[in-house]
Amino acid sequence: MTFKEKVVPTIRVADCLLVPIQIDLDDKTVEQLQAQLLAEIQEQRVRAVILDVRMVEVIDSYISYTLSETAAMARLMGCRTVICGIRPPVALTLAQMGIELQGFLVARDLEHALALVWSP
Amino acid sequence: MARKAKELLDIPADDFEMVVRIVREEDIAVARQMAKQLAQGLGFSLADVTKVATAVSELARNIYRYAQTGKIMIRKRLEENGGPTIQVVAVDRGPGIEDVDLVLTRGYTTYERSLGIGLSGIRRLMDFFEVVSEVGTGTAVVVEKRRRKF
Amino acid sequence: MDKSRLEMLAEELGASEQEGKLWRKLLLGAVSGTTGNNLRETLREPLLGLLEELEPTALGAKLKLVIERVPTFPTAELFPLVLELCGELRHDREQAVRKLEDMLSELATPIIRIWTEVLLVPLIGSLDTDRAQAMAERLLERTSTTRARVVVVDVTGVPTIDTAAGGFLIEMFSAVKLLGAEVILTGLKPEIAHTLVKLGVDFRMVAIARDLEDALRQAIAMLEEEKRQRRQIAWGRGSNFPGEGGEHGDI
């Protein structure tokens, strides 16, 4: 996958794909992100994807649904998905809507995320 | 019910501070941004700003998905003793909802790529929530959130 | 109307020396001949002082007397100015009250760091108020900034938990978990446990502790477990940081 095709630039750390989402997600970009990640999981043969959402200010039902869907697809490809850095207001909003981020391991920060990925 | 739906659909846009026409997918983000700015300006807490923005995002998406076009109208209201309140009215002349109560049940969706908690999620986030809909006429959703005392 | 008579009137109106000064300033300013914005600016300060000093009825009666005695008094200019100043004063007061309420709300629900990376929140009072929402927001912020791993929620000080309060707690717990921290709930009284089960509120997503001591013990055990896992990972991987993926069949 060429750099131009990526919605979010990714970093490979050991056998993980680190995805720092630095843009505000909307319907189109989250769909593009899904396609991008699936392609990268296959290309780079990583065993975990770490989504860092520290910069994301709004996660609504569709975005969270598409992300959960991506996690489920990644799992079918033998890849774990960790989400980290959810902002406190976003966490409260998701919780109040009753949205669970299914299929994700939830981490406090990158260090915790890597520990979750490498734990047996 | 039918009368009320028509009344809300014809509500003049001039009475609102912000009006966003939902035509393209990108308009969802525009509406969300507008709501966020207004809530921030009124001194809502960061969490409540996020809740208002998220609710508007859901409302705008519902319009785009089910009715293709519509309007999101936002205004502030000053309550007697409750502090400022944000009111959001989402209207469309789409197909309308046959059974509103059914749609509000968690998990219901007519669109396969959605979590189906759109409307019920909005209701949980806001202080006031009302849907008026008529098949063939359109749908209007009115939601409100007041600024918390603390 | 000459100056000395205005001075006399000011003295008559002023119950105290301070008040007399304000009246003198107001009266002299009013008949000084300035108009428009300049006049408003001159009247503004003494009028604000009088509004703060006097009861509304007393001020009203005195202003009526002034208007009767001083024919050249610019009543038309005064009226909107008084309304404007009243609005300003009310706004200031509301701001002050808000600040106090914020302070009270913070004092009422402290968030205490009881151990490295462990926060304790003793909840007091009812849970369906604005105060509870504000507390949840503060807890989330603190959990995030301190990178706490465990949050102990003590509900000993909560008199009853109904469906709404139970729902609020579940939301708060889910939000804390979305930050990647664990929740330990403690202090559930028998009556509350009884109602919760009857209401169908289950706290399956959190750990429950008998008392604070038990909660702390569980929290430390959680920290130890994480440390142990981390050591295991470091040991298992050794210094060979893998460059290529897809060849770790051992894990």
XYZ file of C-alpha atoms in Angstrom:
521
model
C 0.000 0.000 0.000
C 1.482 3.324 -0.995
C 1.683 6.224 1.377
C -0.847 8.231 -0.633
C -3.555 5.627 -0.221
C -3.396 5.752 3.541
C -5.893 7.831 5.505
C -3.814 7.445 8.632
C -0.040 6.951 8.569
C 0.957 3.842 10.514
C 4.118 2.836 12.313
C 5.383 -0.669 12.631
C 6.730 -1.479 16.109
C 8.094 -5.015 16.407
C 5.196 -7.248 15.380
C 2.536 -4.595 15.996
C 1.018 -1.975 13.782
C 0.688 1.307 15.605
C -2.123 3.533 14.288
C -2.100 7.030 15.746
C -5.340 8.598 14.519
C -4.580 12.303 14.244
C -7.675 13.328 12.304
C -11.286 13.817 13.286
C -13.034 10.686 12.085
C -16.097 10.885 9.904
C -18.064 8.199 8.103
C -15.946 8.176 4.982
C -12.544 8.247 6.667
C -13.444 5.515 9.149
C -14.505 3.292 6.251
C -11.269 4.051 4.425
C -9.343 3.335 7.607
C -10.981 -0.058 7.855
C -9.926 -0.976 4.327
C -6.431 0.367 4.904
C -5.895 -1.588 8.126
C -7.093 -4.863 6.678
C -4.712 -4.437 3.753
C -1.829 -3.570 6.052
C -2.467 -6.486 8.414
C -2.101 -8.812 5.484
C 0.837 -7.055 3.871
C 2.892 -6.586 7.005
C 1.856 -9.799 8.745
C 1.475 -8.103 12.125
C -0.165 -9.865 15.041
C -1.678 -6.807 16.634
C -3.070 -3.428 15.704
C -2.942 -0.638 18.266
C -5.359 2.217 17.635
C -4.348 5.383 19.429
C -7.410 7.674 19.578
C -6.022 10.399 21.835
C -6.752 13.059 19.212
C -10.261 11.896 18.345
C -12.856 14.219 19.872
C -16.078 12.518 18.809
C -16.800 8.810 18.496
C -20.443 8.244 17.634
C -22.359 5.013 17.072
C -21.350 4.572 13.443
C -17.662 5.224 14.043
C -17.567 2.867 17.021
C -19.512 0.270 15.055
C -17.092 0.432 12.133
C -14.113 0.222 14.485
C -15.608 -2.806 16.276
C -16.255 -4.371 12.904
C -12.621 -3.784 11.948
C -11.509 -5.465 15.190
C -13.692 -8.479 14.412
C -12.250 -8.717 10.887
C -8.711 -8.382 12.223
C -9.393 -11.190 14.671
C -10.386 -13.455 11.787
C -7.000 -12.673 10.287
C -5.286 -13.722 13.517
C -4.644 -10.236 14.750
C -5.484 -8.631 18.103
C -6.808 -5.094 18.277
C -6.085 -2.729 21.121
C -7.607 0.716 21.503
C -5.856 3.219 23.717
C -6.016 6.846 24.733
C -9.804 7.302 24.674
C -10.508 10.829 25.932
C -12.513 11.070 29.171
C -15.443 12.987 27.564
C -15.585 10.442 24.751
C -15.546 7.571 27.277
C -18.464 9.149 29.172
C -20.427 9.692 25.950
C -19.910 6.125 24.732
C -20.838 4.754 28.158
C -24.004 6.846 28.344
C -25.112 5.747 24.875
C -24.570 2.176 26.008
C -21.942 1.504 23.362
C -19.429 -1.209 24.131
C -16.311 -1.368 22.043
C -16.668 -5.029 21.245
C -13.651 -6.948 20.136
C -11.170 -4.472 21.540
C -8.669 -4.752 24.322
C -8.674 -1.396 26.106
C -5.396 0.151 27.221
C -4.458 3.263 29.193
C -1.477 4.157 27.035
C 0.980 2.677 24.557
C 3.004 0.901 27.220
C -0.107 -0.806 28.553
C -1.207 -1.579 24.981
C 2.068 -3.359 24.203
C 1.815 -5.296 27.463
C -1.693 -6.454 26.469
C -0.497 -7.478 23.024
C 2.416 -9.482 24.308
C 0.634 -11.077 27.245
C -0.133 -14.761 26.708
C -49.647 13.819 15.678
C -49.852 14.461 11.939
C -50.531 18.140 12.550
C -47.548 18.400 14.827
C -45.266 16.753 12.287
C -46.269 19.307 9.681
C -45.877 22.159 12.148
C -42.355 21.095 13.056
C -41.405 20.547 9.438
C -42.476 24.074 8.588
C -40.718 25.645 11.557
C -38.997 28.780 10.187
C -35.226 28.498 10.014
C -34.896 32.205 10.853
C -35.659 31.434 14.490
C -32.405 29.510 14.778
C -28.852 30.719 15.209
C -27.347 27.969 13.111
C -28.829 26.052 10.232
C -26.933 23.319 8.433
C -28.414 21.767 5.324
C -27.546 18.096 5.168
C -26.948 17.204 1.542
C -23.547 15.532 1.389
C -21.802 13.183 3.794
C -19.358 15.947 4.771
C -22.251 18.028 6.139
C -22.475 15.603 9.070
C -19.074 16.810 10.292
C -20.065 20.446 9.692
C -23.222 20.111 11.808
C -21.242 18.377 14.551
C -18.655 21.171 14.573
C -21.314 23.908 14.767
C -23.065 22.278 17.718
C -19.749 21.870 19.473
C -18.906 25.538 19.095
C -22.255 26.704 20.424
C -22.092 24.391 23.451
C -18.543 25.509 24.191
C -19.546 29.166 23.954
C -22.361 28.636 26.448
C -19.946 27.195 29.007
C -21.039 23.548 28.871
C -18.640 21.065 30.476
C -16.243 19.277 28.138
C -18.166 16.028 28.515
C -21.476 17.738 27.735
C -19.972 19.485 24.691
C -18.940 16.050 23.440
C -22.390 14.625 24.172
C -24.136 17.411 22.230
C -21.707 17.052 19.306
C -22.200 13.283 19.256
C -26.001 13.584 19.336
C -25.937 16.070 16.430
C -23.635 13.739 14.532
C -26.186 10.935 14.933
C -29.103 13.174 13.920
C -27.301 14.413 10.817
C -26.358 10.904 9.807
C -29.948 9.688 10.192
C -31.054 12.437 7.796
C -28.332 11.617 5.288
C -28.982 7.888 5.445
C -32.760 7.709 5.501
C -33.941 10.930 3.861
C -30.854 11.980 1.847
C -31.500 15.665 2.539
C -32.744 17.683 5.464
C -31.821 20.362 7.962
C -30.189 20.571 11.358
C -31.189 23.723 13.222
C -29.575 24.775 16.466
C -30.447 27.558 18.901
C -29.895 28.474 22.510
C -32.696 29.133 24.935
C -32.453 30.908 28.248
C -34.500 29.090 30.849
C -36.012 30.918 33.819
C -34.016 29.095 36.453
C -32.238 26.309 34.667
C -29.442 28.178 32.916
C -28.911 28.186 29.162
C -30.210 25.283 27.097
C -29.241 24.122 23.615
C -32.054 23.033 21.366
C -31.436 21.033 18.224
C -34.185 20.373 15.685
C -33.507 17.880 12.908
C -36.082 17.822 10.112
C -36.368 15.940 6.856
C -39.068 15.231 4.300
C -37.985 11.656 3.941
C -40.033 8.466 4.132
C -40.933 8.938 7.823
C -40.881 6.367 10.592
C -43.769 3.932 10.811
C -43.352 2.877 14.432
C -41.381 5.383 16.479
C -41.479 3.286 19.664
C -39.981 0.338 17.818
C -37.125 2.455 16.475
C -36.360 3.635 19.984
C -35.900 0.083 21.206
C -32.219 -0.581 21.503
C -30.775 -2.579 18.703
C -33.415 -1.800 16.103
C -32.167 -0.618 12.724
C -33.401 -0.398 9.195
C -29.918 0.237 7.932
C -27.695 -2.788 8.029
C -24.415 -0.936 8.580
C -25.366 0.784 11.772
C -25.290 -0.241 15.357
C -28.993 0.554 15.594
C -28.646 2.538 18.753
C -28.690 5.872 16.964
C -31.963 7.313 18.237
C -31.993 5.576 21.601
C -28.397 6.696 22.099
C -29.350 10.307 21.426
C -32.179 10.045 23.936
C -29.778 8.830 26.624
C -27.367 11.681 25.962
C -29.872 14.544 26.092
C -32.223 16.002 28.719
C -35.198 16.310 26.383
C -36.042 14.160 23.380
C -39.035 14.042 21.061
C -39.630 12.405 17.692
C -42.573 13.340 15.512
C -42.898 11.404 12.305
C -45.452 10.663 9.657
C -45.044 8.197 6.835
C -44.891 10.094 3.554
C -44.463 13.500 5.206
C -41.190 13.365 7.062
C -39.556 13.253 10.451
C -38.690 15.881 13.034
C -36.525 15.192 16.063
C -36.264 17.790 18.822
C -33.573 17.405 21.485
C -32.385 19.682 24.258
C -29.553 19.780 26.719
C -29.288 22.294 29.537
C -26.069 23.506 31.075
C -25.430 21.704 34.334
C -25.329 23.662 37.566
C -21.925 22.325 38.542
C -29.894 74.665 40.565
C -26.622 75.735 42.113
C -23.880 73.574 43.452
C -24.337 74.306 47.149
C -27.943 73.203 47.083
C -26.939 69.976 45.398
C -24.304 69.475 48.087
C -26.969 69.943 50.723
C -29.285 67.500 49.021
C -26.465 64.945 48.842
C -25.839 65.352 52.557
C -29.523 64.916 53.289
C -29.719 61.735 51.193
C -26.555 60.132 52.498
C -27.146 58.073 55.632
C -23.398 57.537 55.918
C -20.421 59.579 54.844
C -19.645 57.063 52.109
C -23.199 57.203 50.795
C -23.176 61.001 50.884
C -20.045 61.037 48.729
C -21.704 58.798 46.169
C -24.812 61.003 46.023
C -22.679 64.133 45.614
C -20.809 62.549 42.755
C -24.027 61.415 41.108
C -25.833 64.735 41.455
C -22.901 66.890 40.345
C -22.229 64.550 37.437
C -25.873 64.598 36.379
C -26.119 68.357 36.071
C -22.569 68.922 34.812
C -23.868 69.463 31.290
C -22.278 66.417 29.663
C -24.511 64.279 27.479
C -24.715 60.881 25.808
C -21.948 58.403 26.476
C -19.927 60.857 28.561
C -22.857 61.349 30.901
C -23.399 57.621 31.177
C -19.756 57.133 32.076
C -19.886 59.821 34.802
C -23.066 58.421 36.351
C -21.986 54.816 36.093
C -19.548 54.642 38.985
C -21.570 56.427 41.695
C -24.738 54.616 40.643
C -23.052 51.230 40.846
C -21.809 52.168 44.314
C -25.313 53.158 45.416
C -26.803 49.957 44.010
C -24.357 47.963 46.089
C -24.791 50.135 49.188
C -28.593 50.464 49.387
C -31.654 48.253 49.428
C -33.617 48.560 46.143
C -36.666 50.133 47.807
C -34.587 52.670 49.711
C -32.662 53.599 46.579
C -35.906 53.899 44.620
C -37.426 56.257 47.205
C -34.303 58.416 47.279
C -34.055 58.587 43.487
C -37.712 59.668 43.361
C -36.890 62.460 45.789
C -33.949 63.527 43.607
C -36.104 63.636 40.478
C -38.691 65.743 42.295
C -36.173 68.177 43.751
C -33.787 68.535 40.818
C -35.745 69.565 37.714
C -32.743 69.259 35.409
C -31.977 65.698 36.469
C -31.550 63.496 33.304
C -34.143 60.880 34.237
C -34.412 59.457 30.730
C -30.676 58.696 30.676
C -30.716 57.274 34.173
C -33.411 54.677 33.628
C -31.681 52.420 31.059
C -28.396 52.806 32.919
C -29.928 51.513 36.156
C -31.359 48.487 34.350
C -28.026 47.778 32.696
C -26.138 47.983 35.986
C -28.671 45.724 37.708
C -28.078 43.153 34.996
C -24.325 43.386 35.459
C -24.592 42.978 39.212
C -26.845 39.967 38.839
C -24.424 38.395 36.376
C -21.489 38.919 38.763
C -23.464 37.401 41.586
C -24.436 34.379 39.502
C -20.811 33.859 38.575
C -19.791 33.974 42.228
C -22.515 31.487 43.170
C -21.439 29.150 40.364
C -17.865 29.261 41.578
C -18.938 28.461 45.122
C -21.131 25.610 43.916
C -18.223 24.182 41.930
C -16.026 24.391 44.978
C -18.662 22.746 47.159
C -19.134 19.952 44.670
C -15.399 19.303 44.621
C -15.141 19.329 48.386
C -18.127 17.012 48.726
C -16.583 14.240 46.620
C -12.835 14.049 47.015
C -10.772 11.795 44.796
C -7.933 10.345 46.815
C -4.794 8.608 45.606
C -4.495 5.817 48.189
C -1.717 3.818 46.538
C 0.551 4.128 43.526
C -1.836 4.131 40.577
C -4.903 3.483 42.773
C -7.620 6.128 43.234
C -10.343 6.069 45.880
C -13.701 7.828 45.435
C -15.969 7.811 48.472
C -19.421 8.647 47.089
C -21.747 10.557 49.399
C -25.390 11.515 48.930
C -27.757 10.819 46.071
C -26.450 9.885 42.658
C -29.023 11.336 40.277
C -28.021 14.972 40.465
C -25.903 17.407 38.508
C -23.346 17.010 41.269
C -23.004 13.299 40.543
C -22.453 14.001 36.836
C -19.792 16.575 37.666
C -18.127 14.066 39.979
C -18.057 11.425 37.229
C -16.412 13.918 34.870
C -13.793 14.806 37.462
C -13.090 11.161 38.217
C -12.573 10.399 34.527
C -10.216 13.349 34.103
C -8.214 12.349 37.176
C -8.034 8.715 36.111
C -6.720 9.825 32.746
C -4.176 12.391 33.953
C -2.793 10.246 36.787
C -2.847 7.123 34.593
C -4.471 5.252 37.442
C -4.774 1.510 36.950
C -7.440 0.859 39.550
C -10.341 3.019 40.759
C -11.945 2.024 44.064
C -15.516 3.329 44.393
C -16.856 3.310 47.951
C -20.644 3.711 48.199
C -20.887 3.493 52.005
C -22.157 7.087 52.067
C -24.910 6.518 49.513
C -28.282 6.095 51.249
C -30.150 4.241 48.489
C -29.506 3.125 44.946
C -32.504 3.014 42.619
C -32.563 2.123 38.917
C -31.454 5.621 37.889
C -28.557 5.658 40.356
C -27.634 2.094 39.381
C -27.637 3.140 35.737
C -25.449 6.112 36.557
C -22.927 3.876 38.335
C -22.864 1.388 35.453
C -22.207 4.231 33.002
C -19.446 5.621 35.174
C -17.825 2.193 35.562
C -17.979 1.520 31.803
C -16.413 4.911 31.123
C -13.551 4.222 33.566
C -12.957 0.861 31.895
C -12.838 2.568 28.486
C -9.828 4.452 29.804
C -8.162 1.106 30.454
C -8.488 1.127 34.255
C -10.129 -1.443 36.520
C -12.967 -0.696 38.953
C -13.463 -2.133 42.434
C -16.808 -1.442 44.093
C -17.132 -1.534 47.848
C -19.448 -0.450 50.654
C -22.684 -2.016 49.386
C -25.022 -2.303 52.352
C -27.353 -5.331 52.648
C -30.459 -3.232 51.880
C -28.830 -1.876 48.757
C -27.636 -5.304 47.642
C -31.221 -6.473 48.118
C -32.784 -3.695 46.035
C -30.128 -3.954 43.334
C -30.840 -7.626 42.739
C -34.599 -6.977 42.807
C -34.145 -4.168 40.276
C -32.002 -6.345 38.068
C -28.957 -4.078 38.274
C -25.881 -6.242 38.202
C -22.359 -4.958 38.514
C -20.807 -7.884 36.721
C -18.253 -5.725 34.950
C -16.521 -4.681 38.164
C -14.771 -6.398 41.040
C -16.607 -6.241 44.379
C -14.826 -5.912 47.710
C -16.194 -6.536 51.238
C -14.638 -3.430 52.713
C -11.969 -0.853 52.017
C -9.206 -3.108 53.292
C -10.295 -5.905 50.985
C -10.553 -3.386 48.114
C -7.011 -2.199 48.648
C -5.732 -5.770 48.841
C -7.468 -6.619 45.552
C -6.129 -3.459 43.930
C -2.558 -4.254 44.900
C -3.025 -7.825 43.673
C -4.113 -6.411 40.290
C -1.012 -4.230 40.105
C 1.220 -7.177 41.037
C -0.400 -9.387 38.432
C 0.261 -6.820 35.731
C 3.872 -6.440 36.854
C 4.351 -10.204 36.825
C 2.979 -10.429 33.294
C 5.244 -7.658 32.155
C 8.298 -9.415 33.635
C 7.261 -12.602 31.912
C 7.043 -10.805 28.576
C 10.463 -9.221 29.052
C 11.941 -12.566 30.045
C 10.219 -14.452 27.250
C 11.383 -12.027 24.618
C 14.879 -11.602 26.001
C 16.840 -8.971 24.204
C 15.831 -10.243 20.786
C 13.389 -7.664 19.612
C 11.758 -9.366 16.682
C 12.142 -7.583 13.401
C 9.780 -9.763 11.426
C 6.248 -10.626 12.398
C 4.394 -13.850 11.969
C 6.964 -16.159 13.503
C 5.910 -16.281 17.114
C 4.194 -19.584 17.296
C 5.162 -19.923 20.941
C 2.688 -17.314 22.130
